[in-house]
PDB file of C-alpha atoms in Angstrom:
ATOM      1  CA  UNK A 239       0.102  -0.082  -0.026  1.00  0.00           C
ATOM      2  CA  UNK A 240       1.415   3.285  -0.935  1.00  0.00           C
ATOM      3  CA  UNK A 241       0.600   6.547   0.805  1.00  0.00           C
ATOM      4  CA  UNK A 242       0.027   9.659  -1.288  1.00  0.00           C
ATOM      5  CA  UNK A 243       1.530  12.826   0.161  1.00  0.00           C
ATOM      6  CA  UNK A 244      -0.224  16.135  -0.241  1.00  0.00           C
ATOM      7  CA  UNK A 245       1.438  18.139  -3.103  1.00  0.00           C
ATOM      8  CA  UNK A 246       1.272  21.707  -1.860  1.00  0.00           C
ATOM      9  CA  UNK A 247       3.535  22.635   1.101  1.00  0.00           C
ATOM     10  CA  UNK A 248       0.579  24.187   2.999  1.00  0.00           C
ATOM     11  CA  UNK A 249      -1.477  21.036   2.665  1.00  0.00           C
ATOM     12  CA  UNK A 250       1.618  18.969   3.709  1.00  0.00           C
ATOM     13  CA  UNK A 251       2.004  21.086   6.986  1.00  0.00           C
ATOM     14  CA  UNK A 252      -1.444  20.257   7.873  1.00  0.00           C
ATOM     15  CA  UNK A 253      -1.338  16.610   6.688  1.00  0.00           C
ATOM     16  CA  UNK A 254       2.312  15.470   7.701  1.00  0.00           C
ATOM     17  CA  UNK A 255       4.244  17.911   9.761  1.00  0.00           C
ATOM     18  CA  UNK A 256       7.440  15.734   9.690  1.00  0.00           C
ATOM     19  CA  UNK A 257       7.241  15.505   5.982  1.00  0.00           C
ATOM     20  CA  UNK A 258       6.791  19.313   5.858  1.00  0.00           C
ATOM     21  CA  UNK A 259       9.860  20.037   7.914  1.00  0.00           C
ATOM     22  CA  UNK A 260      11.977  17.658   5.656  1.00  0.00           C
ATOM     23  CA  UNK A 261      10.661  19.341   2.467  1.00  0.00           C
ATOM     24  CA  UNK A 262      11.269  22.921   3.807  1.00  0.00           C
ATOM     25  CA  UNK A 263      14.798  21.961   4.843  1.00  0.00           C
ATOM     26  CA  UNK A 264      15.610  20.560   1.452  1.00  0.00           C
ATOM     27  CA  UNK A 265      14.291  23.824  -0.230  1.00  0.00           C
ATOM     28  CA  UNK A 266      16.378  25.977   2.000  1.00  0.00           C
ATOM     29  CA  UNK A 267      19.516  23.799   1.422  1.00  0.00           C
ATOM     30  CA  UNK A 268      18.868  24.027  -2.376  1.00  0.00           C
ATOM     31  CA  UNK A 269      18.099  27.595  -2.070  1.00  0.00           C
ATOM     32  CA  UNK A 270      14.472  27.114  -3.624  1.00  0.00           C
ATOM     33  CA  UNK A 271      13.334  30.204  -1.956  1.00  0.00           C
ATOM     34  CA  UNK A 272      10.213  30.522  -4.014  1.00  0.00           C
ATOM     35  CA  UNK A 273       9.141  26.926  -3.012  1.00  0.00           C
ATOM     36  CA  UNK A 274       9.152  27.704   0.842  1.00  0.00           C
ATOM     37  CA  UNK A 275       5.880  27.721   2.695  1.00  0.00           C
ATOM     38  CA  UNK A 276       6.909  31.142   4.190  1.00  0.00           C
ATOM     39  CA  UNK A 277       3.690  31.852   6.495  1.00  0.00           C
ATOM     40  CA  UNK A 278       4.128  28.327   8.180  1.00  0.00           C
ATOM     41  CA  UNK A 279       7.909  28.576   8.395  1.00  0.00           C
ATOM     42  CA  UNK A 280       7.660  32.004   9.998  1.00  0.00           C
ATOM     43  CA  UNK A 281       5.097  30.552  12.490  1.00  0.00           C
ATOM     44  CA  UNK A 282       7.288  27.598  13.291  1.00  0.00           C
ATOM     45  CA  UNK A 283      10.367  29.629  13.917  1.00  0.00           C
ATOM     46  CA  UNK A 284       8.603  32.057  16.252  1.00  0.00           C
ATOM     47  CA  UNK A 285       7.296  28.897  18.132  1.00  0.00           C
ATOM     48  CA  UNK A 286      10.680  27.832  18.582  1.00  0.00           C
ATOM     49  CA  UNK A 287      11.727  31.087  20.390  1.00  0.00           C
ATOM     50  CA  UNK A 288       8.557  30.924  22.537  1.00  0.00           C
ATOM     51  CA  UNK A 289       9.531  27.252  23.435  1.00  0.00           C
ATOM     52  CA  UNK A 290      12.956  28.648  24.689  1.00  0.00           C
ATOM     53  CA  UNK A 291      11.072  31.040  26.718  1.00  0.00           C
ATOM     54  CA  UNK A 292       8.840  28.381  28.304  1.00  0.00           C
ATOM     55  CA  UNK A 293      11.794  26.103  29.031  1.00  0.00           C
ATOM     56  CA  UNK A 294      13.560  29.186  30.873  1.00  0.00           C
ATOM     57  CA  UNK A 295      10.396  29.696  32.820  1.00  0.00           C
ATOM     58  CA  UNK A 296       9.883  26.055  33.533  1.00  0.00           C
ATOM     59  CA  UNK A 297      13.227  25.596  34.707  1.00  0.00           C
ATOM     60  CA  UNK A 298      13.212  28.643  36.999  1.00  0.00           C
ATOM     61  CA  UNK A 299       9.819  27.692  38.602  1.00  0.00           C
ATOM     62  CA  UNK A 300      11.584  24.191  39.479  1.00  0.00           C
ATOM     63  CA  UNK A 301      14.466  25.827  40.914  1.00  0.00           C
ATOM     64  CA  UNK A 302      12.478  28.407  42.926  1.00  0.00           C
ATOM     65  CA  UNK A 303       9.959  25.736  44.065  1.00  0.00           C
ATOM     66  CA  UNK A 304      12.849  23.768  45.396  1.00  0.00           C
ATOM     67  CA  UNK A 305      14.601  26.639  47.014  1.00  0.00           C
ATOM     68  CA  UNK A 306      11.406  27.407  48.758  1.00  0.00           C
ATOM     69  CA  UNK A 307      11.097  23.868  50.066  1.00  0.00           C
ATOM     70  CA  UNK A 308      14.673  23.891  50.996  1.00  0.00           C
ATOM     71  CA  UNK A 309      14.329  27.121  53.236  1.00  0.00           C
ATOM     72  CA  UNK A 310      10.746  26.339  54.562  1.00  0.00           C
ATOM     73  CA  UNK A 311      11.152  22.747  55.408  1.00  0.00           C
ATOM     74  CA  UNK A 312      14.640  22.355  56.663  1.00  0.00           C
ATOM     75  CA  UNK A 313      14.038  19.031  58.403  1.00  0.00           C
ATOM     76  CA  UNK A 314      13.062  17.544  55.102  1.00  0.00           C
ATOM     77  CA  UNK A 315      16.040  18.562  53.106  1.00  0.00           C
ATOM     78  CA  UNK A 316      17.273  15.787  50.948  1.00  0.00           C
ATOM     79  CA  UNK A 317      19.953  14.711  48.349  1.00  0.00           C
ATOM     80  CA  UNK A 318      17.162  14.743  45.823  1.00  0.00           C
ATOM     81  CA  UNK A 319      16.293  18.336  46.550  1.00  0.00           C
ATOM     82  CA  UNK A 320      19.951  19.412  46.396  1.00  0.00           C
ATOM     83  CA  UNK A 321      20.562  17.490  43.224  1.00  0.00           C
ATOM     84  CA  UNK A 322      17.308  19.147  41.683  1.00  0.00           C
ATOM     85  CA  UNK A 323      18.484  22.469  42.665  1.00  0.00           C
ATOM     86  CA  UNK A 324      22.054  21.902  41.050  1.00  0.00           C
ATOM     87  CA  UNK A 325      20.772  20.517  37.975  1.00  0.00           C
ATOM     88  CA  UNK A 326      18.129  23.236  37.229  1.00  0.00           C
ATOM     89  CA  UNK A 327      20.956  25.888  37.986  1.00  0.00           C
ATOM     90  CA  UNK A 328      23.075  24.074  35.422  1.00  0.00           C
ATOM     91  CA  UNK A 329      20.355  23.643  32.755  1.00  0.00           C
ATOM     92  CA  UNK A 330      19.433  27.419  33.057  1.00  0.00           C
ATOM     93  CA  UNK A 331      22.984  28.591  32.828  1.00  0.00           C
ATOM     94  CA  UNK A 332      23.226  26.424  29.820  1.00  0.00           C
ATOM     95  CA  UNK A 333      20.167  27.585  28.056  1.00  0.00           C
ATOM     96  CA  UNK A 334      21.269  31.181  28.785  1.00  0.00           C
ATOM     97  CA  UNK A 335      24.670  30.516  27.207  1.00  0.00           C
ATOM     98  CA  UNK A 336      23.072  28.893  24.161  1.00  0.00           C
ATOM     99  CA  UNK A 337      20.529  31.687  23.781  1.00  0.00           C
ATOM    100  CA  UNK A 338      22.111  35.018  24.987  1.00  0.00           C
ATOM    101  CA  UNK A 339      19.053  37.103  24.015  1.00  0.00           C
ATOM    102  CA  UNK A 340      16.963  35.365  26.758  1.00  0.00           C
ATOM    103  CA  UNK A 341      19.001  37.297  29.387  1.00  0.00           C
ATOM    104  CA  UNK A 342      16.970  40.522  29.282  1.00  0.00           C
ATOM    105  CA  UNK A 343      13.808  38.367  29.579  1.00  0.00           C
ATOM    106  CA  UNK A 344      15.129  36.990  33.060  1.00  0.00           C
ATOM    107  CA  UNK A 345      13.334  39.403  35.186  1.00  0.00           C
ATOM    108  CA  UNK A 346       9.960  38.809  33.735  1.00  0.00           C
ATOM    109  CA  UNK A 347      10.642  35.015  33.684  1.00  0.00           C
ATOM    110  CA  UNK A 348      11.579  35.107  37.386  1.00  0.00           C
ATOM    111  CA  UNK A 349       8.268  36.754  38.275  1.00  0.00           C
ATOM    112  CA  UNK A 350       6.185  34.195  35.966  1.00  0.00           C
ATOM    113  CA  UNK A 351       8.249  31.312  37.319  1.00  0.00           C
ATOM    114  CA  UNK A 352       7.712  32.267  40.999  1.00  0.00           C
ATOM    115  CA  UNK A 353       3.836  31.674  40.708  1.00  0.00           C
ATOM    116  CA  UNK A 354       4.487  28.224  39.552  1.00  0.00           C
ATOM    117  CA  UNK A 355       7.207  27.624  42.170  1.00  0.00           C
ATOM    118  CA  UNK A 356       4.557  28.454  44.745  1.00  0.00           C
ATOM    119  CA  UNK A 357       2.357  25.956  43.254  1.00  0.00           C
ATOM    120  CA  UNK A 358       5.059  23.451  43.332  1.00  0.00           C
ATOM    121  CA  UNK A 359       6.066  24.135  46.934  1.00  0.00           C
ATOM    122  CA  UNK A 360       2.359  23.767  48.185  1.00  0.00           C
ATOM    123  CA  UNK A 361       1.773  20.756  46.209  1.00  0.00           C
ATOM    124  CA  UNK A 362       4.987  19.024  47.449  1.00  0.00           C
ATOM    125  CA  UNK A 363       4.879  20.089  51.159  1.00  0.00           C
ATOM    126  CA  UNK A 364       2.664  20.178  53.922  1.00  0.00           C
ATOM    127  CA  UNK A 365       2.480  24.085  53.951  1.00  0.00           C
ATOM    128  CA  UNK A 366      -0.107  26.373  52.326  1.00  0.00           C
ATOM    129  CA  UNK A 367       0.199  29.454  50.244  1.00  0.00           C
ATOM    130  CA  UNK A 368       0.080  31.573  53.384  1.00  0.00           C
ATOM    131  CA  UNK A 369       3.150  30.073  54.603  1.00  0.00           C
ATOM    132  CA  UNK A 370       5.266  31.377  51.607  1.00  0.00           C
ATOM    133  CA  UNK A 371       6.335  34.850  50.429  1.00  0.00           C
ATOM    134  CA  UNK A 372       3.879  36.139  47.920  1.00  0.00           C
ATOM    135  CA  UNK A 373       6.875  37.809  46.092  1.00  0.00           C
ATOM    136  CA  UNK A 374       9.961  35.923  45.217  1.00  0.00           C
ATOM    137  CA  UNK A 375      12.315  36.214  48.205  1.00  0.00           C
ATOM    138  CA  UNK A 376      15.553  35.500  46.128  1.00  0.00           C
ATOM    139  CA  UNK A 377      17.481  37.769  43.862  1.00  0.00           C
ATOM    140  CA  UNK A 378      18.091  36.186  40.299  1.00  0.00           C
ATOM    141  CA  UNK A 379      21.758  36.143  41.195  1.00  0.00           C
ATOM    142  CA  UNK A 380      21.105  34.214  44.335  1.00  0.00           C
ATOM    143  CA  UNK A 381      18.972  31.850  42.771  1.00  0.00           C
ATOM    144  CA  UNK A 382      21.578  31.081  39.923  1.00  0.00           C
ATOM    145  CA  UNK A 383      24.468  31.059  42.480  1.00  0.00           C
ATOM    146  CA  UNK A 384      25.731  27.522  42.842  1.00  0.00           C
ATOM    147  CA  UNK A 385      26.762  28.155  46.503  1.00  0.00           C
ATOM    148  CA  UNK A 386      23.203  29.669  47.593  1.00  0.00           C
ATOM    149  CA  UNK A 387      21.009  27.430  49.735  1.00  0.00           C
ATOM    150  CA  UNK A 388      18.843  29.480  51.697  1.00  0.00           C
ATOM    151  CA  UNK A 389      18.793  29.144  55.505  1.00  0.00           C
ATOM    152  CA  UNK A 390      21.997  27.077  55.951  1.00  0.00           C
ATOM    153  CA  UNK A 391      25.724  26.875  55.589  1.00  0.00           C
ATOM    154  CA  UNK A 392      25.714  23.852  53.199  1.00  0.00           C
ATOM    155  CA  UNK A 393      29.053  22.523  54.228  1.00  0.00           C
ATOM    156  CA  UNK A 394      28.090  22.176  57.864  1.00  0.00           C
ATOM    157  CA  UNK A 395      24.489  21.016  57.623  1.00  0.00           C
ATOM    158  CA  UNK A 396      24.789  18.348  55.006  1.00  0.00           C
ATOM    159  CA  UNK A 397      26.709  15.089  54.850  1.00  0.00           C
ATOM    160  CA  UNK A 398      26.681  14.737  51.171  1.00  0.00           C
TER     161      UNK A 398
END
């Protein structure tokens, strides 16, 4: 059984996205500018940029949520929380190094991410929203600082 592919790029975009991406890449490589599905191509490129911003917000939210858990439930601190904080910092810095133009967006992303962090902290602890600051208590520089763990001197409080 042979499948027939749509013949127009716009139609292909709707019916078989993967095939459309391959076709557009070939047109770009071959310099066939007049064959490009420009409107959908623009939409997809813009979508990639939004995806980078969402990843930054998501990782910041996870980081801030774990910093809140670390600070407000010191008796429950664990290697898992420690590792998550380290991993999110590393991944955020990697993302920022790969996409330098995201740096000016950081203050806005921090505000957005903090709301997600509150949800994470409430969901994963026995504490309620009223137990956490309503505004992010951490400066961006602190949150991304590998040695910053709120409420403790890491070397003296942990055995890992």
